[in-house]
């Protein structure tokens, strides 16, 4: 029988190690190519100021990957992983049609 204390002393370090490993993998992920099929489907651009606002009327100035709920980089990171693009890294100054402002 395992006590709650023993369980917590085992699970907390394991969870921390997994978190560090996943962050390291995200940092090693390749940068998404704008010509990638998934990126094209979402209208992804490395530079949000280059988005065709007529084609993507949901685009609003200031809407960038860095302040999107899907961006997995830290605040201030130039690139961060995006689960919508297979975990590849997106530019924090980029944009795609799945943009959803962080709460």
Tab-separated table of N, CA and C in Angstrom:
chain	number	residue	atom	x	y	z
A	1	UNK	N	0.850	-1.172	0.000
A	1	UNK	CA	0.000	0.000	0.000
A	1	UNK	C	0.902	1.244	0.000
A	2	UNK	N	0.610	2.183	-0.897
A	2	UNK	CA	1.380	3.414	-1.021
A	2	UNK	C	0.639	4.550	-0.334
A	3	UNK	N	1.382	5.301	0.452
A	3	UNK	CA	0.747	6.435	1.116
A	3	UNK	C	0.620	7.600	0.135
A	4	UNK	N	-0.230	8.517	0.481
A	4	UNK	CA	-0.420	9.710	-0.350
A	4	UNK	C	0.883	10.486	-0.465
A	5	UNK	N	1.606	10.584	0.629
A	5	UNK	CA	2.880	11.307	0.638
A	5	UNK	C	3.888	10.655	-0.316
A	6	UNK	N	3.993	9.325	-0.286
A	6	UNK	CA	4.906	8.620	-1.186
A	6	UNK	C	4.501	8.838	-2.641
A	7	UNK	N	3.211	8.781	-2.870
A	7	UNK	CA	2.706	9.000	-4.227
A	7	UNK	C	3.083	10.397	-4.721
A	8	UNK	N	2.852	11.421	-3.896
A	8	UNK	CA	3.159	12.804	-4.289
A	8	UNK	C	4.656	12.995	-4.495
A	9	UNK	N	5.464	12.351	-3.669
A	9	UNK	CA	6.915	12.490	-3.800
A	9	UNK	C	7.426	11.803	-5.070
A	10	UNK	N	6.654	10.901	-5.612
A	10	UNK	CA	7.026	10.215	-6.846
A	10	UNK	C	6.479	10.953	-8.068
A	11	UNK	N	5.222	11.373	-8.012
A	11	UNK	CA	4.552	11.940	-9.172
A	11	UNK	C	5.006	13.362	-9.481
A	12	UNK	N	5.266	14.194	-8.488
A	12	UNK	CA	5.642	15.587	-8.733
A	12	UNK	C	6.959	15.681	-9.512
A	13	UNK	N	8.029	14.999	-9.095
A	13	UNK	CA	9.263	15.071	-9.894
A	13	UNK	C	9.088	14.488	-11.298
A	14	UNK	N	8.286	13.435	-11.417
A	14	UNK	CA	8.059	12.835	-12.736
A	14	UNK	C	7.328	13.818	-13.656
A	15	UNK	N	6.328	14.503	-13.129
A	15	UNK	CA	5.589	15.489	-13.926
A	15	UNK	C	6.492	16.644	-14.332
A	16	UNK	N	7.347	17.083	-13.435
A	16	UNK	CA	8.273	18.169	-13.758
A	16	UNK	C	9.237	17.747	-14.857
A	17	UNK	N	9.726	16.522	-14.785
A	17	UNK	CA	10.646	16.017	-15.808
A	17	UNK	C	9.958	15.941	-17.167
A	18	UNK	N	8.717	15.480	-17.197
A	18	UNK	CA	7.970	15.415	-18.458
A	18	UNK	C	7.750	16.799	-19.036
A	19	UNK	N	7.456	17.761	-18.190
A	19	UNK	CA	7.247	19.133	-18.647
A	19	UNK	C	8.512	19.686	-19.293
A	20	UNK	N	9.647	19.483	-18.653
A	20	UNK	CA	10.927	19.955	-19.195
A	20	UNK	C	11.228	19.276	-20.520
A	21	UNK	N	10.963	17.980	-20.601
A	21	UNK	CA	11.225	17.235	-21.848
A	21	UNK	C	10.343	17.735	-22.981
A	22	UNK	N	9.071	18.005	-22.711
A	22	UNK	CA	8.177	18.465	-23.774
A	22	UNK	C	8.561	19.861	-24.241
A	23	UNK	N	9.017	20.729	-23.327
A	23	UNK	CA	9.464	22.061	-23.717
A	23	UNK	C	10.711	21.974	-24.574
A	24	UNK	N	11.621	21.074	-24.238
A	24	UNK	CA	12.842	20.897	-25.021
A	24	UNK	C	12.495	20.401	-26.418
A	25	UNK	N	11.545	19.460	-26.507
A	25	UNK	CA	11.136	18.952	-27.823
A	25	UNK	C	10.495	20.049	-28.652
A	26	UNK	N	9.680	20.911	-28.048
A	26	UNK	CA	9.033	22.006	-28.769
A	26	UNK	C	10.078	22.975	-29.303
A	27	UNK	N	11.128	23.232	-28.527
A	27	UNK	CA	12.184	24.140	-28.961
A	27	UNK	C	12.992	23.544	-30.103
A	28	UNK	N	13.046	22.217	-30.187
A	28	UNK	CA	13.783	21.534	-31.249
A	28	UNK	C	12.932	21.320	-32.496
A	29	UNK	N	11.652	21.580	-32.398
A	29	UNK	CA	10.751	21.357	-33.532
A	29	UNK	C	11.132	22.284	-34.689
A	30	UNK	N	10.942	21.822	-35.917
A	30	UNK	CA	11.267	22.675	-37.062
A	30	UNK	C	10.293	23.846	-37.175
A	31	UNK	N	10.760	24.890	-37.817
A	31	UNK	CA	9.899	26.045	-38.071
A	31	UNK	C	8.978	25.697	-39.235
A	32	UNK	N	7.731	26.102	-39.111
A	32	UNK	CA	6.765	25.810	-40.158
A	32	UNK	C	7.093	26.632	-41.410
A	33	UNK	N	6.893	26.024	-42.550
A	33	UNK	CA	7.076	26.693	-43.837
A	33	UNK	C	5.713	27.231	-44.261
A	34	UNK	N	5.676	28.468	-44.718
A	34	UNK	CA	4.401	29.057	-45.156
A	34	UNK	C	3.774	28.254	-46.293
A	35	UNK	N	4.584	27.487	-47.015
A	35	UNK	CA	4.077	26.688	-48.139
A	35	UNK	C	3.662	25.288	-47.709
A	36	UNK	N	3.809	24.979	-46.418
A	36	UNK	CA	3.341	23.714	-45.862
A	36	UNK	C	1.829	23.658	-46.076
A	37	UNK	N	1.320	22.475	-46.415
A	37	UNK	CA	-0.104	22.338	-46.740
A	37	UNK	C	-1.007	22.809	-45.589
A	38	UNK	N	-0.683	22.427	-44.363
A	38	UNK	CA	-1.511	22.843	-43.217
A	38	UNK	C	-1.423	24.352	-43.005
A	39	UNK	N	-0.232	24.916	-43.170
A	39	UNK	CA	-0.049	26.363	-43.008
A	39	UNK	C	-0.850	27.117	-44.064
A	40	UNK	N	-0.803	26.633	-45.288
A	40	UNK	CA	-1.566	27.287	-46.358
A	40	UNK	C	-3.065	27.204	-46.084
A	41	UNK	N	-3.510	26.066	-45.571
A	41	UNK	CA	-4.924	25.891	-45.256
A	41	UNK	C	-5.415	26.854	-44.184
A	42	UNK	N	-4.513	27.234	-43.287
A	42	UNK	CA	-4.865	28.173	-42.217
A	42	UNK	C	-4.495	29.609	-42.561
A	43	UNK	N	-3.911	29.817	-43.737
A	43	UNK	CA	-3.520	31.165	-44.140
A	43	UNK	C	-2.373	31.708	-43.304
A	44	UNK	N	-1.513	30.818	-42.793
A	44	UNK	CA	-0.415	31.237	-41.920
A	44	UNK	C	0.593	32.112	-42.660
A	45	UNK	N	0.999	33.181	-41.997
A	45	UNK	CA	2.067	34.069	-42.482
A	45	UNK	C	3.028	34.295	-41.321
A	46	UNK	N	4.336	34.275	-41.604
A	46	UNK	CA	5.344	34.548	-40.585
A	46	UNK	C	5.226	35.984	-40.078
A	47	UNK	N	4.754	36.883	-40.931
A	47	UNK	CA	4.626	38.301	-40.589
A	47	UNK	C	3.154	38.688	-40.731
A	48	UNK	N	2.497	38.931	-39.612
A	48	UNK	CA	1.062	39.226	-39.618
A	48	UNK	C	0.712	40.444	-40.460
A	49	UNK	N	1.649	41.368	-40.639
A	49	UNK	CA	1.346	42.563	-41.438
A	49	UNK	C	1.207	42.233	-42.920
A	50	UNK	N	1.574	41.018	-43.316
A	50	UNK	CA	1.479	40.590	-44.714
A	50	UNK	C	0.191	39.811	-45.010
A	51	UNK	N	-0.682	39.686	-44.009
A	51	UNK	CA	-1.938	38.950	-44.187
A	51	UNK	C	-2.862	39.741	-45.108
A	52	UNK	N	-3.481	39.045	-46.060
A	52	UNK	CA	-4.443	39.656	-46.971
A	52	UNK	C	-5.771	39.814	-46.221
A	53	UNK	N	-6.042	41.015	-45.737
A	53	UNK	CA	-7.234	41.274	-44.917
A	53	UNK	C	-8.528	41.056	-45.699
A	54	UNK	N	-8.476	41.178	-47.019
A	54	UNK	CA	-9.682	40.922	-47.820
A	54	UNK	C	-9.981	39.429	-47.853
A	55	UNK	N	-8.940	38.627	-47.956
A	55	UNK	CA	-9.109	37.171	-47.996
A	55	UNK	C	-9.433	36.627	-46.603
A	56	UNK	N	-8.874	37.270	-45.566
A	56	UNK	CA	-9.084	36.840	-44.182
A	56	UNK	C	-9.663	37.989	-43.366
A	57	UNK	N	-10.964	38.236	-43.491
A	57	UNK	CA	-11.585	39.380	-42.811
A	57	UNK	C	-11.556	39.276	-41.286
A	58	UNK	N	-11.249	38.108	-40.733
A	58	UNK	CA	-11.160	37.982	-39.272
A	58	UNK	C	-9.842	38.547	-38.740
A	59	UNK	N	-8.899	38.822	-39.634
A	59	UNK	CA	-7.615	39.381	-39.195
A	59	UNK	C	-7.814	40.799	-38.663
A	60	UNK	N	-7.215	41.054	-37.517
A	60	UNK	CA	-7.227	42.391	-36.918
A	60	UNK	C	-5.782	42.736	-36.561
A	61	UNK	N	-5.385	43.962	-36.797
A	61	UNK	CA	-4.034	44.402	-36.443
A	61	UNK	C	-3.786	44.101	-34.966
A	62	UNK	N	-2.617	43.612	-34.650
A	62	UNK	CA	-2.278	43.257	-33.270
A	62	UNK	C	-2.560	41.813	-32.928
A	63	UNK	N	-3.286	41.118	-33.813
A	63	UNK	CA	-3.546	39.693	-33.607
A	63	UNK	C	-2.339	38.931	-34.152
A	64	UNK	N	-1.525	38.416	-33.260
A	64	UNK	CA	-0.320	37.692	-33.670
A	64	UNK	C	-0.211	36.389	-32.886
A	65	UNK	N	0.562	35.468	-33.415
A	65	UNK	CA	0.728	34.170	-32.763
A	65	UNK	C	1.176	34.310	-31.317
A	66	UNK	N	2.024	35.267	-31.027
A	66	UNK	CA	2.546	35.439	-29.679
A	66	UNK	C	1.487	35.705	-28.626
A	67	UNK	N	0.301	36.204	-29.036
A	67	UNK	CA	-0.766	36.415	-28.062
A	67	UNK	C	-1.993	35.546	-28.363
A	68	UNK	N	-1.740	34.420	-29.055
A	68	UNK	CA	-2.792	33.449	-29.375
A	68	UNK	C	-2.786	32.343	-28.326
A	69	UNK	N	-3.951	31.821	-28.011
A	69	UNK	CA	-4.045	30.764	-27.001
A	69	UNK	C	-3.331	29.488	-27.414
A	70	UNK	N	-3.090	29.283	-28.706
A	70	UNK	CA	-2.435	28.067	-29.164
A	70	UNK	C	-0.904	28.157	-29.146
A	71	UNK	N	-0.359	29.356	-29.033
A	71	UNK	CA	1.094	29.562	-29.035
A	71	UNK	C	1.682	28.963	-27.770
A	72	UNK	N	2.639	28.039	-27.927
A	72	UNK	CA	3.192	27.342	-26.776
A	72	UNK	C	4.560	27.862	-26.347
A	73	UNK	N	4.997	28.964	-26.930
A	73	UNK	CA	6.235	29.581	-26.471
A	73	UNK	C	5.962	30.410	-25.239
A	74	UNK	N	7.033	30.857	-24.608
A	74	UNK	CA	6.897	31.737	-23.445
A	74	UNK	C	6.741	33.170	-23.929
A	75	UNK	N	6.230	34.034	-23.078
A	75	UNK	CA	6.121	35.455	-23.413
A	75	UNK	C	7.513	35.967	-23.767
A	76	UNK	N	7.621	36.640	-24.883
A	76	UNK	CA	8.898	37.172	-25.326
A	76	UNK	C	9.672	36.260	-26.270
A	77	UNK	N	9.259	34.984	-26.405
A	77	UNK	CA	9.925	34.078	-27.344
A	77	UNK	C	9.630	34.519	-28.768
A	78	UNK	N	10.634	34.464	-29.631
A	78	UNK	CA	10.446	34.827	-31.031
A	78	UNK	C	9.695	33.735	-31.797
A	79	UNK	N	9.856	32.478	-31.388
A	79	UNK	CA	9.197	31.339	-32.026
A	79	UNK	C	8.635	30.441	-30.934
A	80	UNK	N	7.553	29.755	-31.253
A	80	UNK	CA	6.960	28.812	-30.314
A	80	UNK	C	6.168	27.763	-31.059
A	81	UNK	N	6.019	26.615	-30.459
A	81	UNK	CA	5.285	25.519	-31.090
A	81	UNK	C	3.796	25.840	-31.183
A	82	UNK	N	3.172	25.294	-32.218
A	82	UNK	CA	1.724	25.443	-32.396
A	82	UNK	C	1.126	24.063	-32.654
A	83	UNK	N	0.213	23.609	-31.796
A	83	UNK	CA	-0.380	22.288	-31.990
A	83	UNK	C	-1.220	22.189	-33.262
A	84	UNK	N	-1.707	23.296	-33.757
A	84	UNK	CA	-2.522	23.263	-34.973
A	84	UNK	C	-1.684	23.005	-36.223
A	85	UNK	N	-0.389	23.223	-36.099
A	85	UNK	CA	0.517	22.994	-37.226
A	85	UNK	C	1.485	21.863	-36.898
A	86	UNK	N	0.973	20.855	-36.255
A	86	UNK	CA	1.745	19.658	-35.967
A	86	UNK	C	2.877	19.866	-34.984
A	87	UNK	N	2.770	20.878	-34.133
A	87	UNK	CA	3.812	21.137	-33.153
A	87	UNK	C	5.008	21.880	-33.710
A	88	UNK	N	4.950	22.232	-34.997
A	88	UNK	CA	6.047	23.004	-35.587
A	88	UNK	C	6.048	24.400	-34.982
A	89	UNK	N	7.182	25.065	-35.063
A	89	UNK	CA	7.302	26.397	-34.495
A	89	UNK	C	6.757	27.447	-35.450
A	90	UNK	N	6.061	28.411	-34.873
A	90	UNK	CA	5.528	29.546	-35.620
A	90	UNK	C	6.174	30.819	-35.090
A	91	UNK	N	6.234	31.822	-35.924
A	91	UNK	CA	6.799	33.104	-35.523
A	91	UNK	C	5.813	33.809	-34.593
A	92	UNK	N	6.312	34.347	-33.497
A	92	UNK	CA	5.449	35.062	-32.556
A	92	UNK	C	4.768	36.255	-33.229
A	93	UNK	N	5.370	36.771	-34.306
A	93	UNK	CA	4.790	37.903	-35.045
A	93	UNK	C	3.932	37.431	-36.212
A	94	UNK	N	3.711	36.110	-36.290
A	94	UNK	CA	2.914	35.538	-37.367
A	94	UNK	C	1.433	35.569	-37.064
A	95	UNK	N	0.649	34.976	-37.966
A	95	UNK	CA	-0.810	34.934	-37.801
A	95	UNK	C	-1.366	33.810	-38.655
A	96	UNK	N	-2.487	33.220	-38.231
A	96	UNK	CA	-3.255	32.287	-39.068
A	96	UNK	C	-4.732	32.457	-38.738
A	97	UNK	N	-5.568	31.890	-39.568
A	97	UNK	CA	-7.007	32.081	-39.435
A	97	UNK	C	-7.600	31.406	-38.187
A	98	UNK	N	-6.827	30.575	-37.501
A	98	UNK	CA	-7.318	29.940	-36.270
A	98	UNK	C	-7.002	30.789	-35.037
A	99	UNK	N	-6.488	31.986	-35.242
A	99	UNK	CA	-6.094	32.858	-34.135
A	99	UNK	C	-7.228	32.990	-33.116
A	100	UNK	N	-6.872	32.808	-31.859
A	100	UNK	CA	-7.812	32.993	-30.743
A	100	UNK	C	-7.044	33.685	-29.623
A	101	UNK	N	-7.443	34.881	-29.285
A	101	UNK	CA	-6.733	35.670	-28.272
A	101	UNK	C	-6.676	34.933	-26.943
A	102	UNK	N	-5.491	34.982	-26.314
A	102	UNK	CA	-5.337	34.381	-24.980
A	102	UNK	C	-6.274	35.075	-24.008
A	103	UNK	N	-6.842	34.276	-23.137
A	103	UNK	CA	-7.755	34.840	-22.132
A	103	UNK	C	-7.015	35.517	-21.027
